[in-house]
């Protein structure tokens, strides 16, 4: 199964058979005061810098989230998307639950974007899927049903099924839907990791679709978060995850190692190339 | 499935349902010149120090390998095993392909040891299994057949089946056999990781036994070995590995994280306890 995203001249395939796809998470003001301030001042240089650094670090796609408390992201998303589409040749993931912001920003994308996200609630399905269809994008479907987030993997699977079915009804094909099994922190509930891993396996076996993770949530509130996040990436990829919204600066080398260990990097070329390009940073 | 090992007063359960079991790899002179020299001088202090450090770092079992080029390990293994059994309360894994060394050292074990290893060749089966039976130990079975090490997971599975069958014929039960799917370096053959992971899944599904890895081989010859080894541990555990001969000083925290993420650490108690006990070492 392949989900195709495009920028001005480049094509990215998120694939169940290929190497793992990295969606850079850092253009997101949550917990980044400097970015929030820059966005509110209309200063795009900080976003430019985050885009550049993530691309250099191995991001295949850039997530763009400009949601800030007390603001409406329709006021920020179009300008940021326009700048990124003009200045960088990498597909974008428009991260907003707000249909107005999506509809205002999608015409400014050059290529084929990923919309993040729809979920299994009627309100979200009715608002977001028509926009996805109109602009011919791919979409991330969060496994949330009418009852909210369930701890039962079967209920998360059912939410995925509902999204896939409703998308099919308006002509959005299976390959354009990437299911997100939801990742909660094991710091609050020590069964949370297992619930996500089980959901990934169920979704993979039932639908065979691409599967995304917001991988860094899992360690929230715990010490040595990088150790946990890195372990979780490997476990989730083993279960069937094919892309993640994550930090390419911290985790690309580990992801290259995982691809190599799973036989998805002939002669270790990608691992070694990445290591050589970034080795001096570690010793510097 | 549970494999029980014992020391003077402690019991260790290697289990397909529980947390992962760490077999400390460091008492092994291969690549450790200081240890080789100490062994040849009959100086046991260096071994004592390696035992102590690995136990403090989280080892559940200690592997004891005294094989050195140009020597016969029957001359070293009994004295080392005697000292470790007397001075430390942790089960031992006697790592020798030499039936004479095993037969000389096993009477000195206090408790129930693990023998590492037998393989699927007639010569090894005939020499090692009777010793395992006589001393009532558990045994690691390497998935090597008459033709040597195969790159075909089905052939490795067949070697595992042969070991299990021949053991059963002399009354060694399934739970006392831990299958080792063999780990070759991905630096020499980029499909080597996938071959091992596939073998783990086949062995788990076919026999449901405990599965061991010599986990550190996989990264031999490559840069950033720790990143690769840590990723491989997570992938292998996800596939069905239940114990590994590995470096507890480097990898116990990651293994605790993997247990937590798989729902095998209620409230994250073991992860947090380990972190708190070792946090100062990282900052010191």
mmCIF file of C-alpha atoms in Angstrom, chain B residues 7-267:
data_model
loop_
_atom_site.group_PDB
_atom_site.id
_atom_site.type_symbol
_atom_site.label_atom_id
_atom_site.label_comp_id
_atom_site.label_asym_id
_atom_site.label_seq_id
_atom_site.Cartn_x
_atom_site.Cartn_y
_atom_site.Cartn_z
ATOM 1 C CA UNK B 7 21.449 -19.697 42.263
ATOM 2 C CA UNK B 8 22.076 -20.389 45.965
ATOM 3 C CA UNK B 9 18.890 -18.682 47.120
ATOM 4 C CA UNK B 10 17.412 -16.991 44.059
ATOM 5 C CA UNK B 11 15.149 -18.166 41.270
ATOM 6 C CA UNK B 12 15.038 -16.546 37.840
ATOM 7 C CA UNK B 13 12.150 -17.248 35.475
ATOM 8 C CA UNK B 14 12.781 -16.700 31.794
ATOM 9 C CA UNK B 15 9.239 -16.318 30.549
ATOM 10 C CA UNK B 16 7.302 -15.738 27.362
ATOM 11 C CA UNK B 17 4.782 -13.673 29.359
ATOM 12 C CA UNK B 18 6.948 -11.704 31.753
ATOM 13 C CA UNK B 19 9.589 -9.019 31.521
ATOM 14 C CA UNK B 20 12.717 -9.629 29.452
ATOM 15 C CA UNK B 21 15.650 -11.517 31.032
ATOM 16 C CA UNK B 22 19.160 -10.054 30.783
ATOM 17 C CA UNK B 23 22.133 -12.444 30.640
ATOM 18 C CA UNK B 24 25.291 -10.400 31.244
ATOM 19 C CA UNK B 25 27.800 -10.955 28.424
ATOM 20 C CA UNK B 26 30.968 -9.408 29.820
ATOM 21 C CA UNK B 27 32.741 -12.439 31.323
ATOM 22 C CA UNK B 28 34.151 -13.344 27.939
ATOM 23 C CA UNK B 29 37.801 -12.785 26.961
ATOM 24 C CA UNK B 30 37.036 -12.300 23.255
ATOM 25 C CA UNK B 31 38.165 -8.751 22.559
ATOM 26 C CA UNK B 32 38.995 -8.154 26.253
ATOM 27 C CA UNK B 33 42.765 -8.464 26.582
ATOM 28 C CA UNK B 34 42.812 -7.539 30.260
ATOM 29 C CA UNK B 35 40.372 -10.323 31.101
ATOM 30 C CA UNK B 36 42.321 -12.838 29.012
ATOM 31 C CA UNK B 37 45.553 -11.921 30.795
ATOM 32 C CA UNK B 38 43.908 -12.092 34.226
ATOM 33 C CA UNK B 39 42.441 -15.525 33.471
ATOM 34 C CA UNK B 40 45.804 -16.866 32.314
ATOM 35 C CA UNK B 41 47.473 -15.553 35.474
ATOM 36 C CA UNK B 42 44.783 -17.206 37.607
ATOM 37 C CA UNK B 43 43.794 -13.765 38.907
ATOM 38 C CA UNK B 44 40.068 -13.891 39.601
ATOM 39 C CA UNK B 45 39.665 -10.274 40.723
ATOM 40 C CA UNK B 46 38.905 -8.997 37.258
ATOM 41 C CA UNK B 47 36.126 -11.592 36.849
ATOM 42 C CA UNK B 48 34.781 -10.644 40.302
ATOM 43 C CA UNK B 49 34.648 -7.037 39.225
ATOM 44 C CA UNK B 50 32.816 -7.848 35.979
ATOM 45 C CA UNK B 51 30.304 -9.973 37.897
ATOM 46 C CA UNK B 52 29.661 -7.237 40.455
ATOM 47 C CA UNK B 53 29.259 -4.470 37.887
ATOM 48 C CA UNK B 54 26.865 -6.473 35.732
ATOM 49 C CA UNK B 55 24.700 -7.466 38.697
ATOM 50 C CA UNK B 56 24.510 -3.832 39.821
ATOM 51 C CA UNK B 57 23.568 -2.855 36.263
ATOM 52 C CA UNK B 58 20.618 -5.239 36.136
ATOM 53 C CA UNK B 59 21.898 -8.626 34.930
ATOM 54 C CA UNK B 60 19.519 -11.454 35.876
ATOM 55 C CA UNK B 61 21.986 -14.199 34.881
ATOM 56 C CA UNK B 62 25.744 -14.134 34.173
ATOM 57 C CA UNK B 63 27.204 -15.728 31.052
ATOM 58 C CA UNK B 64 30.600 -17.329 31.761
ATOM 59 C CA UNK B 65 32.816 -17.784 28.734
ATOM 60 C CA UNK B 66 36.537 -18.408 29.217
ATOM 61 C CA UNK B 67 37.386 -19.575 25.695
ATOM 62 C CA UNK B 68 40.769 -18.254 24.522
ATOM 63 C CA UNK B 69 42.764 -19.155 21.419
ATOM 64 C CA UNK B 70 45.479 -21.691 22.187
ATOM 65 C CA UNK B 71 43.929 -22.799 25.493
ATOM 66 C CA UNK B 72 41.426 -25.434 26.565
ATOM 67 C CA UNK B 73 38.609 -23.913 28.598
ATOM 68 C CA UNK B 74 38.418 -27.032 30.787
ATOM 69 C CA UNK B 75 41.514 -25.548 32.475
ATOM 70 C CA UNK B 76 39.694 -22.316 33.394
ATOM 71 C CA UNK B 77 35.932 -22.844 33.539
ATOM 72 C CA UNK B 78 35.663 -24.924 36.772
ATOM 73 C CA UNK B 79 37.635 -22.472 38.943
ATOM 74 C CA UNK B 80 35.719 -19.459 37.633
ATOM 75 C CA UNK B 81 32.342 -21.162 38.050
ATOM 76 C CA UNK B 82 33.271 -22.264 41.585
ATOM 77 C CA UNK B 83 34.226 -18.745 42.594
ATOM 78 C CA UNK B 84 31.127 -17.135 41.036
ATOM 79 C CA UNK B 85 28.783 -19.733 42.578
ATOM 80 C CA UNK B 86 30.322 -19.207 46.020
ATOM 81 C CA UNK B 87 30.603 -15.439 45.996
ATOM 82 C CA UNK B 88 27.563 -14.278 43.987
ATOM 83 C CA UNK B 89 23.901 -15.199 44.308
ATOM 84 C CA UNK B 90 22.940 -15.140 40.615
ATOM 85 C CA UNK B 91 22.277 -18.010 38.182
ATOM 86 C CA UNK B 92 25.062 -18.813 35.725
ATOM 87 C CA UNK B 93 25.070 -19.530 32.015
ATOM 88 C CA UNK B 94 28.031 -21.844 31.233
ATOM 89 C CA UNK B 95 29.138 -20.752 27.797
ATOM 90 C CA UNK B 96 31.245 -23.476 26.237
ATOM 91 C CA UNK B 97 30.892 -25.862 23.313
ATOM 92 C CA UNK B 98 33.283 -28.233 25.141
ATOM 93 C CA UNK B 99 31.528 -31.169 26.853
ATOM 94 C CA UNK B 100 34.576 -31.802 29.084
ATOM 95 C CA UNK B 101 34.580 -28.249 30.387
ATOM 96 C CA UNK B 102 30.808 -28.370 31.001
ATOM 97 C CA UNK B 103 31.032 -31.731 32.819
ATOM 98 C CA UNK B 104 33.878 -30.449 34.999
ATOM 99 C CA UNK B 105 32.185 -27.151 35.876
ATOM 100 C CA UNK B 106 28.528 -28.174 36.339
ATOM 101 C CA UNK B 107 29.077 -30.024 39.644
ATOM 102 C CA UNK B 108 30.393 -26.748 41.071
ATOM 103 C CA UNK B 109 27.229 -24.768 40.278
ATOM 104 C CA UNK B 110 24.992 -24.036 43.261
ATOM 105 C CA UNK B 111 21.436 -24.111 41.899
ATOM 106 C CA UNK B 112 20.339 -24.660 38.318
ATOM 107 C CA UNK B 113 22.483 -23.440 35.439
ATOM 108 C CA UNK B 114 21.882 -22.716 31.791
ATOM 109 C CA UNK B 115 24.220 -24.507 29.352
ATOM 110 C CA UNK B 116 25.230 -22.454 26.311
ATOM 111 C CA UNK B 117 25.045 -24.312 23.992
ATOM 112 C CA UNK B 118 24.021 -27.300 21.946
ATOM 113 C CA UNK B 119 23.326 -27.089 18.218
ATOM 114 C CA UNK B 120 21.512 -29.234 15.661
ATOM 115 C CA UNK B 121 24.592 -31.150 14.473
ATOM 116 C CA UNK B 122 24.718 -34.825 15.484
ATOM 117 C CA UNK B 123 28.081 -34.418 17.129
ATOM 118 C CA UNK B 124 26.873 -31.613 19.380
ATOM 119 C CA UNK B 125 23.528 -33.280 20.193
ATOM 120 C CA UNK B 126 25.258 -36.514 21.187
ATOM 121 C CA UNK B 127 27.891 -34.797 23.324
ATOM 122 C CA UNK B 128 25.933 -32.043 25.087
ATOM 123 C CA UNK B 129 22.355 -33.269 25.638
ATOM 124 C CA UNK B 130 23.349 -36.148 27.959
ATOM 125 C CA UNK B 131 25.264 -33.689 30.167
ATOM 126 C CA UNK B 132 22.247 -31.360 30.264
ATOM 127 C CA UNK B 133 20.084 -34.324 31.262
ATOM 128 C CA UNK B 134 22.549 -35.575 33.886
ATOM 129 C CA UNK B 135 22.850 -32.229 35.655
ATOM 130 C CA UNK B 136 19.208 -31.230 35.144
ATOM 131 C CA UNK B 137 20.098 -27.870 33.600
ATOM 132 C CA UNK B 138 18.396 -25.785 30.943
ATOM 133 C CA UNK B 139 20.123 -25.419 27.569
ATOM 134 C CA UNK B 140 20.412 -22.929 24.729
ATOM 135 C CA UNK B 141 19.929 -24.541 21.319
ATOM 136 C CA UNK B 142 21.628 -22.777 18.427
ATOM 137 C CA UNK B 143 19.731 -23.051 15.143
ATOM 138 C CA UNK B 144 22.632 -24.624 13.265
ATOM 139 C CA UNK B 145 22.041 -27.802 11.266
ATOM 140 C CA UNK B 146 24.431 -30.334 9.689
ATOM 141 C CA UNK B 147 25.003 -27.918 6.831
ATOM 142 C CA UNK B 148 26.150 -25.159 9.195
ATOM 143 C CA UNK B 149 24.410 -21.790 9.541
ATOM 144 C CA UNK B 150 21.713 -21.259 6.919
ATOM 145 C CA UNK B 151 20.345 -17.914 5.737
ATOM 146 C CA UNK B 152 16.954 -19.561 5.293
ATOM 147 C CA UNK B 153 14.737 -19.024 8.369
ATOM 148 C CA UNK B 154 12.915 -22.303 7.592
ATOM 149 C CA UNK B 155 16.190 -24.213 7.863
ATOM 150 C CA UNK B 156 16.991 -22.516 11.159
ATOM 151 C CA UNK B 157 13.499 -23.493 12.337
ATOM 152 C CA UNK B 158 14.189 -27.089 11.278
ATOM 153 C CA UNK B 159 17.410 -27.113 13.336
ATOM 154 C CA UNK B 160 15.424 -25.876 16.355
ATOM 155 C CA UNK B 161 12.905 -28.663 15.791
ATOM 156 C CA UNK B 162 15.649 -31.268 15.661
ATOM 157 C CA UNK B 163 17.163 -30.089 18.960
ATOM 158 C CA UNK B 164 13.745 -30.062 20.659
ATOM 159 C CA UNK B 165 12.935 -33.547 19.362
ATOM 160 C CA UNK B 166 16.248 -35.078 20.364
ATOM 161 C CA UNK B 167 16.059 -33.475 23.786
ATOM 162 C CA UNK B 168 12.548 -34.867 24.293
ATOM 163 C CA UNK B 169 13.808 -38.355 23.438
ATOM 164 C CA UNK B 170 16.088 -38.350 26.491
ATOM 165 C CA UNK B 171 13.569 -36.630 28.754
ATOM 166 C CA UNK B 172 14.582 -32.970 28.563
ATOM 167 C CA UNK B 173 11.294 -31.037 28.539
ATOM 168 C CA UNK B 174 10.422 -28.221 26.124
ATOM 169 C CA UNK B 175 10.522 -25.553 28.826
ATOM 170 C CA UNK B 176 14.204 -26.265 29.472
ATOM 171 C CA UNK B 177 15.209 -25.503 25.901
ATOM 172 C CA UNK B 178 15.851 -21.907 24.886
ATOM 173 C CA UNK B 179 16.242 -21.502 21.152
ATOM 174 C CA UNK B 180 18.849 -19.080 19.788
ATOM 175 C CA UNK B 181 17.958 -17.975 16.237
ATOM 176 C CA UNK B 182 21.544 -16.716 15.591
ATOM 177 C CA UNK B 183 22.426 -13.109 14.911
ATOM 178 C CA UNK B 184 24.900 -12.246 12.164
ATOM 179 C CA UNK B 185 26.096 -8.727 11.416
ATOM 180 C CA UNK B 186 24.087 -6.544 9.052
ATOM 181 C CA UNK B 187 27.419 -4.930 8.199
ATOM 182 C CA UNK B 188 28.328 -7.997 6.117
ATOM 183 C CA UNK B 189 24.836 -8.914 4.873
ATOM 184 C CA UNK B 190 22.058 -6.338 5.057
ATOM 185 C CA UNK B 191 19.405 -9.078 5.109
ATOM 186 C CA UNK B 192 20.894 -10.680 8.259
ATOM 187 C CA UNK B 193 18.615 -8.823 10.680
ATOM 188 C CA UNK B 194 15.468 -9.771 8.800
ATOM 189 C CA UNK B 195 16.579 -13.431 8.673
ATOM 190 C CA UNK B 196 16.949 -13.470 12.476
ATOM 191 C CA UNK B 197 13.663 -11.615 13.101
ATOM 192 C CA UNK B 198 11.803 -13.983 10.774
ATOM 193 C CA UNK B 199 13.371 -17.015 12.504
ATOM 194 C CA UNK B 200 12.282 -15.663 15.903
ATOM 195 C CA UNK B 201 8.670 -15.385 14.709
ATOM 196 C CA UNK B 202 8.713 -18.854 13.169
ATOM 197 C CA UNK B 203 10.156 -20.451 16.327
ATOM 198 C CA UNK B 204 7.715 -18.571 18.565
ATOM 199 C CA UNK B 205 4.700 -19.631 16.520
ATOM 200 C CA UNK B 206 5.839 -23.232 16.034
ATOM 201 C CA UNK B 207 7.156 -24.075 19.513
ATOM 202 C CA UNK B 208 6.180 -21.245 21.898
ATOM 203 C CA UNK B 209 9.539 -21.615 23.665
ATOM 204 C CA UNK B 210 11.833 -19.058 25.210
ATOM 205 C CA UNK B 211 14.124 -17.447 22.644
ATOM 206 C CA UNK B 212 17.611 -16.045 23.274
ATOM 207 C CA UNK B 213 19.782 -13.653 21.296
ATOM 208 C CA UNK B 214 23.483 -12.917 21.270
ATOM 209 C CA UNK B 215 22.273 -9.431 20.525
ATOM 210 C CA UNK B 216 25.471 -7.453 20.099
ATOM 211 C CA UNK B 217 26.783 -9.290 17.022
ATOM 212 C CA UNK B 218 24.264 -7.604 14.767
ATOM 213 C CA UNK B 219 26.133 -4.288 14.581
ATOM 214 C CA UNK B 220 29.676 -5.627 14.238
ATOM 215 C CA UNK B 221 31.768 -3.458 11.917
ATOM 216 C CA UNK B 222 29.268 -0.585 11.772
ATOM 217 C CA UNK B 223 29.376 2.881 13.364
ATOM 218 C CA UNK B 224 27.085 3.860 16.271
ATOM 219 C CA UNK B 225 26.721 0.244 17.365
ATOM 220 C CA UNK B 226 24.684 1.134 20.453
ATOM 221 C CA UNK B 227 21.920 2.692 18.330
ATOM 222 C CA UNK B 228 21.720 -0.441 16.182
ATOM 223 C CA UNK B 229 21.891 -2.853 19.122
ATOM 224 C CA UNK B 230 19.182 -1.001 21.028
ATOM 225 C CA UNK B 231 16.876 -0.948 17.986
ATOM 226 C CA UNK B 232 17.520 -4.631 17.387
ATOM 227 C CA UNK B 233 16.649 -5.546 20.964
ATOM 228 C CA UNK B 234 13.251 -3.850 20.556
ATOM 229 C CA UNK B 235 12.576 -5.474 17.168
ATOM 230 C CA UNK B 236 13.645 -8.919 18.413
ATOM 231 C CA UNK B 237 11.588 -8.649 21.609
ATOM 232 C CA UNK B 238 8.612 -7.586 19.524
ATOM 233 C CA UNK B 239 9.108 -10.685 17.348
ATOM 234 C CA UNK B 240 9.294 -13.013 20.362
ATOM 235 C CA UNK B 241 12.760 -13.002 21.970
ATOM 236 C CA UNK B 242 12.527 -13.433 25.750
ATOM 237 C CA UNK B 243 16.183 -13.165 26.858
ATOM 238 C CA UNK B 244 19.499 -11.936 25.483
ATOM 239 C CA UNK B 245 23.172 -12.312 26.209
ATOM 240 C CA UNK B 246 23.978 -8.624 26.182
ATOM 241 C CA UNK B 247 25.642 -5.737 28.022
ATOM 242 C CA UNK B 248 23.513 -4.787 31.039
ATOM 243 C CA UNK B 249 25.541 -1.639 31.656
ATOM 244 C CA UNK B 250 24.595 -0.283 28.243
ATOM 245 C CA UNK B 251 21.148 -1.721 27.609
ATOM 246 C CA UNK B 252 19.194 -2.380 30.805
ATOM 247 C CA UNK B 253 17.424 1.001 30.780
ATOM 248 C CA UNK B 254 16.305 0.467 27.171
ATOM 249 C CA UNK B 255 15.109 -3.046 28.039
ATOM 250 C CA UNK B 256 13.139 -1.674 31.005
ATOM 251 C CA UNK B 257 11.584 0.874 28.602
ATOM 252 C CA UNK B 258 10.624 -1.920 26.192
ATOM 253 C CA UNK B 259 8.971 -3.914 29.016
ATOM 254 C CA UNK B 260 7.050 -0.802 30.063
ATOM 255 C CA UNK B 261 5.908 -0.067 26.513
ATOM 256 C CA UNK B 262 4.704 -3.657 26.099
ATOM 257 C CA UNK B 263 2.583 -3.500 29.254
ATOM 258 C CA UNK B 264 4.962 -5.706 31.277
ATOM 259 C CA UNK B 265 5.858 -3.197 33.986
ATOM 260 C CA UNK B 266 2.881 -2.158 36.130
ATOM 261 C CA UNK B 267 2.932 1.560 36.902
#
